[in-house]
Amino acid sequence: MSLAWCANLHTCAEGLRSLADELRVRRQEAIDLNSNGITTNPSGGVATYYLPDPPPDVTDVDAYWARTDTVANVQAYNSQSVATAKSEAAELEEALANGRSSRGRTPEEIIEQINKHRDIPTYGLAFCMTMGVDTMLDAPLNAQADTNYAHEEQPAIIPTMIDTFGHLMCAASSLSEPSSYPVASSPDSAHQYSLAGSIYEAVTEEGHEGRATVLDAYMTADGTVYDTDFLVGLGGYMEGIEEWPDEPRGVTWTTNSGNDDYGARYLPGHSTDPLAAALNAMGNNPEAANAYLAPPDEDYSPLIDNEGGDDYWRPSDLAQQRMEMLASREWTPQSLEGLSAAFAAVSANRAPAPGNDTDDRAAWATGQGILMLAEQDLPNGTVDENIGIMLGNCGPEVVGIANRSGIVPDDYEVYQTSSVATGADGESIEAALAHLLWEASDSAQANHYIVRGTTVYTAARASAAVQADTSGNPLAAIKVTYDDQASVLDLISALSQDRADDGYNGAMAAAGLLSAVPGAGLLGTGVSTALTLQGSPQVDATGHDESSALRGAAYTNAFESGLINNPPDPATTSWYSVGPDGRVTISLDTEDQLEDFNGWILAGAGGSPTVKSTFNEIGVDDPAARWESADDFKKQYGGASW
């Protein structure tokens, strides 16, 4: 036997032994994590450990896992993360009670350390289990207990806690079983922990109902997107709560018009309805909003082939019962923020999805939301903005109303979407949608969303029209769709100028921001450009010239359709770019870009005079169809009492 052969055998044995040790460590990490009431696979029946998923921009997933799935990382993200969370949760609770911990650190110093780990699910869940959801919800209320609202600023630690605890709960939501019983209150319990169940117990504890106001703040902390299953489960818990305290009226920091004897009971600016908190969080998670507002029926297949060959969905019994519950619930200006946020989010799922019921469910839920919100006494501000997002995702309906052609497109429409009138009275939804357009028309932000969303819809519609064109004149097909969209701008102009110039400027700014219409010619391939609450920009209502507001979007379609003879050089053009996938983007975000773009058109539009002359006529063919005033619109849609 050669020495080389023996050496190789020894090396192989050492390798196998090392691999066995690594597997043993991983197995023990999974067992220890599960014994702490935390499992990363609650429905799979197999104990697993946690490692972060690859970021969205990672292309080589195998290489990512080869780098990430190491013993050191497994221990860092599991046993060490849990141990750190337990220690820091206990220390923070001590510091909040005494001003400093026994280690000498202030709450602010401890929170600064916590923020380094707050988005790790294992850390977040262990923290919630150790400190207790009730204690976490009480912390901001205790911090303001001795504060006189009328004369003092909000204690600085309150927004800090809202941000940190909101992220901790959000991270924990991805690992917590939404509906398991009993609720485990000990971090050492072997039972799977239910964060949703713990929240329910905390907000329904007698004398502590005001914790729901803090929950609302945590659910909407900046940068948080709570887990879908968790939110659906939490909504199921909260909808069963039928009584909650009245919200303090006229109470904000430094402007209290009431008394301050409730200092430790309510967080100003947030709803006391626990369901509103869950709905508010769904506003940042369209998938959760769809799953909650339009749950599928498990007893039958929701996809039924019809004559058109597309799918058809009918609302399940649970979906109908849930809408009836929401319609009968009492809503306040504060809780309407949550309701409108959820309907805004569900509307983002309306992009056509043949063979899938996602868009059908979302369209039905959006229609129900339109009816429901139109019946409310709507406050200005956030609710207006949420309604603007929802209406922005109702391209077919808003375009139909603006053109007086009804909310259900004709059968010959090539870009078909699921109708919001499915299973409902179309005339009632049309009237309700028109009412919401009126209500939102004095908000620059809402009008910005409406025009932005309907312009994206128009770009997708124009793309589909070009692909389906058999006349040999795709340019005319593009123009017709943008003539329809010009009526939307005309309507928003009539409504908002009558009520507030800011609203008009917001609409014009939206139509000018053509970075909102990425790859218009490719939208028919399923690219989602729906509006959502996450990442929604604040409108710069400086306004753009109305006559050029839609040209950028129309030219995007023309570029994608090959109608421009000599496209500009992206390297030397401020407003024109081409992505790695070949998608054209026209950006008119600045006055300089708008000026350069208009100069390019005046110079001949890239040697395409027919395109230039055709697009210069967008929206000017039928002046008799223009909206003369807000009263003209109200008369058309029965709004005498608005």
XYZ file of C-alpha atoms in Angstrom:
642
model
C 0.000 0.000 0.000
C 1.547 3.309 -1.059
C 2.000 6.195 1.328
C 0.258 8.510 -1.166
C -2.835 6.319 -1.132
C -2.878 6.329 2.678
C -2.493 10.101 2.748
C -5.405 10.544 0.365
C -7.543 8.205 2.445
C -6.663 10.151 5.574
C -7.572 13.416 3.863
C -10.912 12.001 2.745
C -11.652 10.774 6.252
C -10.831 14.159 7.725
C -13.077 15.813 5.146
C -15.957 13.507 5.988
C -15.435 14.091 9.695
C -15.422 17.868 9.176
C -18.573 17.685 7.073
C -20.270 15.549 9.723
C -19.352 18.097 12.386
C -20.810 20.922 10.289
C -24.029 18.990 9.734
C -24.219 18.216 13.440
C -23.895 21.927 14.269
C -26.606 22.829 11.752
C -28.925 20.151 13.124
C -28.372 21.328 16.686
C -29.017 24.951 15.682
C -32.377 23.936 14.195
C -33.271 21.917 17.314
C -32.277 24.750 19.655
C -34.188 27.312 17.607
C -37.326 25.164 17.661
C -36.998 24.573 21.400
C -37.102 28.358 21.852
C -40.532 28.460 20.229
C -39.125 29.649 16.899
C -39.336 27.711 13.680
C -38.546 28.870 10.167
C -40.852 26.210 8.700
C -44.028 26.193 10.827
C -46.113 24.115 8.416
C -43.455 21.738 7.123
C -43.043 19.523 10.176
C -39.238 19.625 9.895
C -36.962 21.651 12.167
C -34.884 24.092 10.145
C -32.527 26.982 10.790
C -32.680 30.518 9.404
C -30.465 32.251 6.865
C -31.391 35.394 4.915
C -32.722 34.902 1.391
C -30.667 36.250 -1.510
C -31.222 39.970 -2.215
C -33.304 40.729 -5.325
C -30.254 41.800 -7.336
C -28.412 38.476 -6.851
C -28.247 36.544 -10.106
C -26.121 33.551 -9.066
C -28.226 32.026 -6.279
C -26.058 28.917 -5.917
C -22.969 31.033 -5.360
C -24.864 33.116 -2.810
C -25.810 30.074 -0.751
C -22.280 28.658 -1.036
C -20.985 31.856 0.573
C -23.796 32.265 3.090
C -24.561 28.752 4.358
C -21.552 28.414 6.642
C -21.410 27.194 10.220
C -20.417 30.675 11.393
C -23.408 32.282 9.690
C -25.817 29.579 10.851
C -24.757 30.201 14.441
C -24.764 33.987 14.033
C -28.299 34.106 12.590
C -29.767 31.528 14.955
C -28.462 30.705 18.451
C -26.346 33.840 18.767
C -29.144 36.027 17.376
C -31.656 34.578 19.832
C -29.279 34.954 22.769
C -28.509 38.571 21.846
C -32.207 39.381 21.456
C -33.060 37.937 24.869
C -30.250 39.871 26.521
C -30.996 43.200 24.858
C -34.765 42.903 25.359
C -34.286 42.311 29.080
C -31.785 45.162 29.368
C -34.037 47.613 27.486
C -37.018 46.755 29.678
C -34.873 47.422 32.741
C -33.593 50.743 31.347
C -37.078 51.931 30.402
C -38.211 51.300 33.966
C -35.212 52.853 35.705
C -33.645 55.321 33.277
C -30.542 53.144 32.921
C -29.825 49.444 32.886
C -27.644 47.711 35.452
C -24.911 47.916 32.806
C -25.225 51.701 32.862
C -26.768 52.130 29.406
C -29.697 54.435 28.622
C -32.696 53.236 26.588
C -31.449 55.263 23.619
C -28.040 53.583 23.740
C -29.583 50.123 23.912
C -31.992 50.872 21.049
C -29.059 52.024 18.939
C -27.508 48.588 19.424
C -30.833 46.814 18.814
C -31.199 48.596 15.478
C -28.198 46.696 14.162
C -30.179 43.433 14.347
C -33.818 44.522 14.227
C -34.547 43.195 10.718
C -33.301 39.652 11.411
C -36.406 37.454 11.884
C -34.914 35.192 14.559
C -33.756 38.213 16.538
C -37.090 40.009 16.128
C -39.190 37.068 17.234
C -36.970 36.242 20.219
C -37.091 39.911 21.233
C -40.908 40.031 21.075
C -41.167 36.805 23.062
C -38.740 38.023 25.735
C -39.954 41.577 26.245
C -43.567 40.682 25.588
C -45.860 42.334 23.076
C -47.855 43.989 25.858
C -44.745 45.656 27.246
C -43.662 46.771 23.789
C -47.072 48.339 23.168
C -47.067 50.048 26.561
C -43.597 51.571 26.184
C -44.543 54.698 24.132
C -47.617 55.261 26.315
C -45.509 55.123 29.461
C -43.027 57.558 27.900
C -45.787 60.139 27.376
C -47.641 59.466 30.645
C -46.497 62.656 32.353
C -46.521 64.844 29.246
C -48.923 67.746 28.821
C -49.994 67.550 25.183
C -51.117 71.146 25.062
C -47.722 72.629 25.839
C -45.029 70.042 25.236
C -43.426 68.347 22.263
C -43.671 64.611 21.882
C -40.849 62.927 23.849
C -38.071 62.129 21.378
C -37.867 58.504 22.422
C -41.422 57.786 21.204
C -40.737 57.980 17.437
C -37.494 56.097 18.101
C -39.382 53.264 19.773
C -42.045 53.239 17.058
C -39.378 52.839 14.399
C -37.417 50.140 16.234
C -40.328 48.124 17.628
C -42.135 48.370 14.300
C -39.151 46.778 12.553
C -38.757 44.128 15.256
C -42.401 43.050 14.962
C -42.181 43.131 11.187
C -39.143 40.840 11.196
C -40.815 38.544 13.717
C -43.968 38.332 11.586
C -42.195 36.227 8.959
C -41.515 33.415 11.440
C -44.509 33.517 13.749
C -47.403 31.118 13.214
C -50.403 33.443 12.691
C -53.066 31.387 14.457
C -51.471 28.789 16.695
C -52.838 28.135 20.189
C -52.073 28.338 22.983
C -50.124 31.577 22.786
C -46.658 30.932 24.144
C -45.609 33.639 26.576
C -42.225 32.249 27.511
C -39.150 32.470 25.298
C -38.207 29.012 26.558
C -41.519 27.408 25.569
C -41.369 24.500 23.147
C -44.716 25.557 21.636
C -44.757 27.574 18.432
C -45.267 31.232 19.284
C -48.110 33.245 17.748
C -47.260 36.919 17.407
C -50.753 37.656 16.074
C -52.322 35.859 19.010
C -50.143 37.750 21.467
C -51.102 41.071 19.882
C -54.784 40.151 20.088
C -54.494 39.345 23.790
C -52.614 42.589 24.435
C -55.106 44.936 22.738
C -58.159 43.222 24.219
C -56.868 43.232 27.805
C -59.353 45.189 29.886
C -58.157 48.698 30.596
C -55.476 48.549 27.887
C -57.542 48.928 24.727
C -55.553 52.044 23.812
C -52.620 49.796 22.940
C -54.273 49.555 19.521
C -53.130 53.133 18.812
C -49.524 52.060 19.355
C -50.043 48.948 17.253
C -51.223 51.191 14.411
C -47.966 53.125 14.674
C -45.855 49.946 14.688
C -47.745 48.491 11.732
C -46.953 51.577 9.639
C -43.347 52.203 10.695
C -41.273 53.448 7.771
C -39.703 50.697 5.698
C -41.779 47.819 7.098
C -43.656 45.234 5.025
C -45.256 42.714 7.353
C -45.580 39.063 6.339
C -48.634 38.130 4.262
C -49.828 35.144 6.303
C -49.286 37.066 9.516
C -51.385 40.025 8.351
C -54.229 37.831 7.129
C -54.214 35.983 10.450
C -54.029 39.227 12.432
C -56.917 40.681 10.433
C -58.943 37.585 11.237
C -58.331 38.140 14.939
C -59.050 41.862 14.869
C -62.268 41.733 12.858
C -63.828 39.817 15.731
C -63.340 42.793 18.067
C -66.643 44.648 17.940
C -66.073 47.348 20.562
C -63.202 49.745 21.077
C -62.799 53.158 22.766
C -63.704 56.394 21.028
C -60.709 58.203 19.646
C -59.725 61.340 21.564
C -60.940 64.326 19.567
C -58.838 67.363 18.753
C -55.699 65.910 20.263
C -52.314 66.375 18.639
C -49.023 67.377 20.099
C -48.966 71.042 21.247
C -52.577 71.612 20.079
C -54.611 69.654 22.599
C -58.125 71.042 22.869
C -59.252 68.490 25.423
C -57.703 67.293 28.677
C -54.620 65.190 29.191
C -55.877 62.617 31.682
C -55.450 59.887 29.057
C -51.709 60.461 28.599
C -50.796 56.840 29.254
C -53.772 55.399 27.365
C -53.666 56.585 23.744
C -51.034 57.549 21.202
C -52.261 60.689 19.386
C -52.754 60.465 15.639
C -53.642 56.767 15.532
C -56.849 54.761 15.478
C -58.242 52.907 18.479
C -59.815 50.296 16.148
C -57.448 47.288 16.203
C -58.605 46.160 12.742
C -57.589 49.526 11.275
C -54.009 48.821 12.376
C -53.929 45.518 10.495
C -55.513 47.102 7.421
C -52.997 49.936 7.546
C -50.158 47.408 7.444
C -51.798 45.679 4.475
C -51.431 48.997 2.684
C -47.741 48.155 2.298
C -48.384 44.553 1.235
C -50.723 44.209 -1.784
C -50.540 40.412 -1.615
C -51.822 40.448 1.959
C -54.567 42.936 1.085
C -55.772 40.646 -1.710
C -55.618 37.542 0.481
C -57.620 39.249 3.239
C -60.158 41.265 1.217
C -60.779 38.643 -1.479
C -59.895 35.244 0.004
C -60.320 32.306 -2.376
C -62.932 29.618 -1.773
C -61.203 26.370 -0.882
C -64.249 24.260 -1.816
C -64.135 24.869 -5.556
C -61.793 25.997 -8.289
C -62.107 29.764 -8.722
C -60.980 29.613 -12.344
C -63.787 28.793 -14.741
C -63.228 28.913 -18.495
C -65.681 31.211 -20.220
C -66.366 31.951 -23.858
C -63.532 34.442 -24.043
C -61.041 31.829 -22.950
C -59.957 33.890 -19.924
C -60.451 33.066 -16.289
C -63.436 34.135 -14.231
C -63.604 34.396 -10.474
C -66.608 34.589 -8.225
C -66.287 35.903 -4.671
C -66.126 33.266 -1.975
C -68.569 33.218 0.937
C -65.791 34.407 3.249
C -64.958 37.296 0.901
C -68.581 38.424 0.814
C -68.961 38.096 4.587
C -65.787 40.096 5.121
C -67.002 42.922 2.877
C -70.333 42.983 4.696
C -68.463 43.222 7.995
C -66.303 46.101 6.741
C -69.310 47.948 5.284
C -71.191 47.741 8.583
C -68.233 48.732 10.753
C -68.096 52.280 12.108
C -65.240 54.248 10.582
C -63.671 57.450 11.850
C -61.329 59.886 10.084
C -58.426 58.073 11.764
C -59.486 54.476 11.080
C -60.371 55.361 7.466
C -56.647 55.687 6.869
C -56.331 51.935 7.413
C -59.402 51.014 5.360
C -58.375 53.195 2.410
C -54.786 51.928 2.594
C -55.917 48.310 2.263
C -58.123 49.085 -0.741
C -55.314 51.103 -2.335
C -53.014 48.114 -1.912
C -55.433 45.531 -3.289
C -55.962 47.675 -6.397
C -52.261 47.251 -7.203
C -52.969 43.597 -8.075
C -55.183 44.493 -11.027
C -52.568 43.978 -13.756
C -53.937 41.348 -16.206
C -52.961 37.824 -15.136
C -54.487 35.241 -17.529
C -54.837 31.829 -15.932
C -54.547 33.316 -12.462
C -57.314 34.708 -10.274
C -55.159 37.387 -8.608
C -56.374 40.202 -10.856
C -60.005 39.041 -10.762
C -60.037 38.968 -6.971
C -58.333 42.354 -6.780
C -60.787 43.925 -9.240
C -63.780 42.657 -7.272
C -62.320 43.871 -3.970
C -61.474 47.254 -5.512
C -65.062 47.623 -6.709
C -66.315 46.890 -3.210
C -63.866 49.432 -1.824
C -65.086 52.104 -4.227
C -68.660 51.581 -3.056
C -67.671 51.495 0.600
C -65.414 54.556 0.625
C -67.897 56.658 -1.333
C -70.357 56.179 1.547
C -67.957 57.613 4.137
C -67.414 61.151 5.350
C -63.898 61.338 3.939
C -61.241 63.485 5.616
C -58.513 65.286 3.695
C -54.898 64.202 3.817
C -53.781 60.579 3.921
C -57.203 59.175 3.000
C -57.315 61.350 -0.121
C -53.873 60.117 -1.122
C -54.845 56.470 -0.620
C -57.953 57.000 -2.727
C -55.766 58.619 -5.380
C -53.611 55.487 -5.525
C -56.680 53.256 -5.781
C -58.164 55.366 -8.582
C -54.792 55.506 -10.316
C -54.967 51.708 -10.493
C -58.466 51.959 -12.015
C -57.308 53.016 -15.470
C -60.193 51.539 -17.496
C -62.803 52.999 -15.179
C -61.314 56.488 -14.815
C -60.672 56.753 -18.559
C -64.246 55.600 -19.198
C -65.702 58.179 -16.822
C -63.557 60.964 -18.286
C -64.757 60.061 -21.780
C -68.390 59.503 -20.744
C -68.158 55.979 -22.163
C -68.862 53.885 -19.057
C -66.581 51.944 -16.724
C -66.683 48.632 -18.638
C -64.691 48.787 -21.919
C -66.267 47.479 -25.110
C -65.569 43.936 -26.266
C -63.308 45.214 -29.036
C -60.910 46.743 -26.500
C -57.617 44.899 -27.041
C -56.241 45.563 -23.543
C -58.834 43.851 -21.383
C -58.681 43.932 -17.590
C -60.930 42.375 -14.983
C -63.853 44.635 -14.221
C -64.496 46.205 -10.832
C -68.208 45.740 -11.605
C -68.029 41.932 -11.488
C -70.881 40.696 -9.314
C -72.011 44.234 -8.519
C -74.231 47.005 -9.852
C -72.110 48.737 -12.489
C -74.096 51.962 -12.369
C -73.646 52.222 -8.600
C -69.894 51.665 -8.883
C -69.657 54.236 -11.685
C -71.461 56.842 -9.576
C -69.341 55.994 -6.527
C -66.106 56.211 -8.509
C -67.117 59.581 -9.934
C -67.858 60.750 -6.387
C -64.386 59.670 -5.235
C -62.790 61.503 -8.161
C -64.593 64.620 -6.970
C -63.593 64.074 -3.337
C -59.910 63.625 -4.198
C -59.728 66.452 -6.715
C -58.556 69.084 -4.211
C -55.471 67.017 -3.312
C -52.326 67.549 -5.388
C -50.964 64.201 -4.245
C -54.158 62.304 -5.101
C -54.410 63.867 -8.557
C -50.760 63.083 -9.131
C -51.463 59.406 -8.467
C -54.629 59.353 -10.586
C -52.940 60.832 -13.646
C -49.768 58.842 -13.146
C -51.619 55.539 -12.870
C -53.970 56.178 -15.765
C -51.052 57.286 -17.950
C -49.329 53.973 -17.233
C -52.573 52.194 -18.140
C -52.781 54.210 -21.349
C -49.206 53.303 -22.276
C -49.983 49.612 -21.779
C -53.193 49.993 -23.730
C -51.368 51.717 -26.603
C -48.767 48.942 -26.647
C -51.484 46.302 -26.928
C -53.224 48.326 -29.654
C -50.015 48.474 -31.704
C -49.456 44.733 -31.349
C -53.035 44.009 -32.423
C -53.114 46.575 -35.254
C -54.022 45.147 -38.665
C -54.671 48.441 -40.431
C -51.052 49.189 -41.092
C -51.320 52.428 -39.112
C -49.988 51.793 -35.584
C -49.427 55.532 -35.127
C -53.176 56.136 -35.256
C -53.734 53.361 -32.701
C -51.363 55.098 -30.264
C -52.990 58.478 -30.782
C -56.508 57.205 -30.123
C -55.526 55.857 -26.703
C -53.792 59.096 -25.749
C -56.792 61.123 -26.893
C -58.735 59.177 -24.264
C -56.094 59.901 -21.633
C -56.150 63.590 -22.563
C -59.761 63.578 -21.406
C -58.579 62.436 -17.967
C -56.225 65.421 -17.731
C -59.017 67.636 -18.957
C -61.352 66.293 -16.267
C -58.780 66.619 -13.474
C -58.091 70.150 -14.697
C -61.774 71.066 -14.524
C -62.264 69.550 -11.074
C -59.078 70.670 -9.374
C -58.950 74.189 -10.790
C -62.459 74.648 -9.493
C -61.438 73.463 -6.034
C -57.676 73.971 -5.636
C -54.868 74.917 -8.033
C -52.523 72.590 -6.128
C -54.572 69.657 -7.348
C -54.206 70.784 -10.952
C -50.452 71.239 -10.589
C -50.142 67.787 -9.072
C -51.852 66.235 -12.081
C -49.643 68.079 -14.548
C -46.510 67.089 -12.632
C -47.599 63.442 -12.779
C -48.135 63.502 -16.521
C -44.734 65.095 -16.957
C -42.891 62.538 -14.838
C -42.447 59.994 -17.586
C -40.018 57.942 -15.517
C -43.338 56.714 -14.098
C -43.962 54.955 -17.407
C -40.960 52.614 -17.780
C -40.904 50.664 -21.006
C -44.406 51.587 -22.073
C -44.125 49.482 -25.195
C -43.345 46.368 -23.156
C -46.121 46.583 -20.587
C -48.150 43.978 -22.441
C -45.575 41.377 -21.416
C -46.756 41.479 -17.813
C -44.455 44.104 -16.350
C -46.156 45.495 -13.245
C -46.224 49.257 -12.909
C -49.071 49.481 -10.418
C -49.084 52.230 -7.829
C -48.488 51.183 -4.218
C -48.095 52.946 -0.894
C -44.536 51.654 -0.601
C -42.144 54.145 -2.140
C -44.807 56.589 -3.279
C -43.032 59.908 -3.933
C -44.186 63.236 -2.618
C -45.447 65.322 -5.496
C -43.584 68.405 -6.609
C -46.644 70.355 -7.751
C -44.753 72.862 -9.877
C -46.766 71.956 -12.965
C -45.872 71.340 -16.587
C -47.257 72.682 -19.817
C -50.507 70.806 -20.404
C -50.050 70.566 -24.169
C -46.855 68.527 -23.751
C -47.861 66.580 -20.653
C -48.755 63.361 -22.474
C -46.349 63.566 -25.373
C -43.528 61.901 -23.496
C -45.592 58.801 -22.808
C -46.845 58.681 -26.398
C -43.300 58.995 -27.743
C -42.232 56.150 -25.466
C -44.744 53.955 -27.267
C -43.503 55.281 -30.605
C -39.881 54.445 -29.766
C -40.801 50.939 -28.612
C -42.879 50.393 -31.766
C -40.036 51.402 -34.086
C -41.833 54.494 -35.380
C -38.971 56.936 -34.748
C -36.547 56.926 -37.656
C -33.504 58.333 -35.867
C -33.606 57.782 -32.074
C -31.319 60.098 -30.092
C -28.064 58.984 -28.528
C -28.749 58.022 -24.880
C -25.223 59.050 -23.922
C -25.806 62.653 -24.955
C -29.557 63.059 -24.362
C -30.824 64.214 -20.965
C -34.372 62.845 -21.314
C -33.827 59.588 -23.210
C -32.363 56.312 -21.910
C -32.362 52.649 -22.870
C -32.084 49.963 -20.195
C -30.076 46.717 -20.419
C -33.264 44.941 -21.487
C -33.804 47.379 -24.348
C -36.610 49.204 -22.593
C -36.910 52.879 -23.444
C -37.519 55.450 -20.723
C -38.323 59.104 -21.290
C -37.735 61.171 -18.152
C -39.132 64.684 -17.908
C -38.375 65.156 -14.223
C -36.731 68.571 -14.631
C -37.397 71.743 -16.572
C -34.137 71.200 -18.470
C -35.240 67.743 -19.593
C -38.629 69.090 -20.658
C -36.986 71.909 -22.608
C -34.558 69.507 -24.338
C -37.392 67.110 -25.176
C -39.550 69.837 -26.700
C -36.530 71.097 -28.646
C -36.000 67.613 -30.087
C -39.649 67.549 -31.220
C -39.363 70.988 -32.808
C -36.248 69.823 -34.652
C -38.243 67.081 -36.332
C -38.701 64.315 -33.738
C -35.810 62.253 -35.001
C -36.705 62.594 -38.658
C -40.283 61.455 -38.036
C -42.517 64.337 -39.184
C -45.686 62.238 -39.315
C -45.244 61.171 -35.704
C -44.607 64.763 -34.716
C -47.695 66.161 -36.428
C -49.916 63.330 -35.170
C -48.851 63.599 -31.538
C -49.157 67.403 -31.610
C -52.881 66.806 -32.114
C -53.364 64.590 -29.044
C -56.436 65.747 -27.140
C -57.460 68.527 -29.518
C -59.674 66.661 -31.989
C -63.005 67.010 -30.193
C -63.278 70.242 -28.173
C -67.015 69.648 -27.742
C -66.236 66.693 -25.474
C -64.146 68.740 -23.043
C -65.287 69.187 -19.456
C -66.295 72.804 -18.966
C -66.382 72.829 -15.173
C -66.770 70.781 -12.023
C -70.501 71.452 -12.164
C -70.568 69.896 -15.639
C -69.051 66.722 -14.154
C -71.371 66.657 -11.140
C -74.383 67.031 -13.393
C -73.208 64.146 -15.591
C -72.772 61.762 -12.650
C -75.534 62.832 -10.265
C -73.348 64.731 -7.838
C -75.682 67.556 -6.879
C -75.311 66.701 -3.181
C -71.523 66.252 -3.153
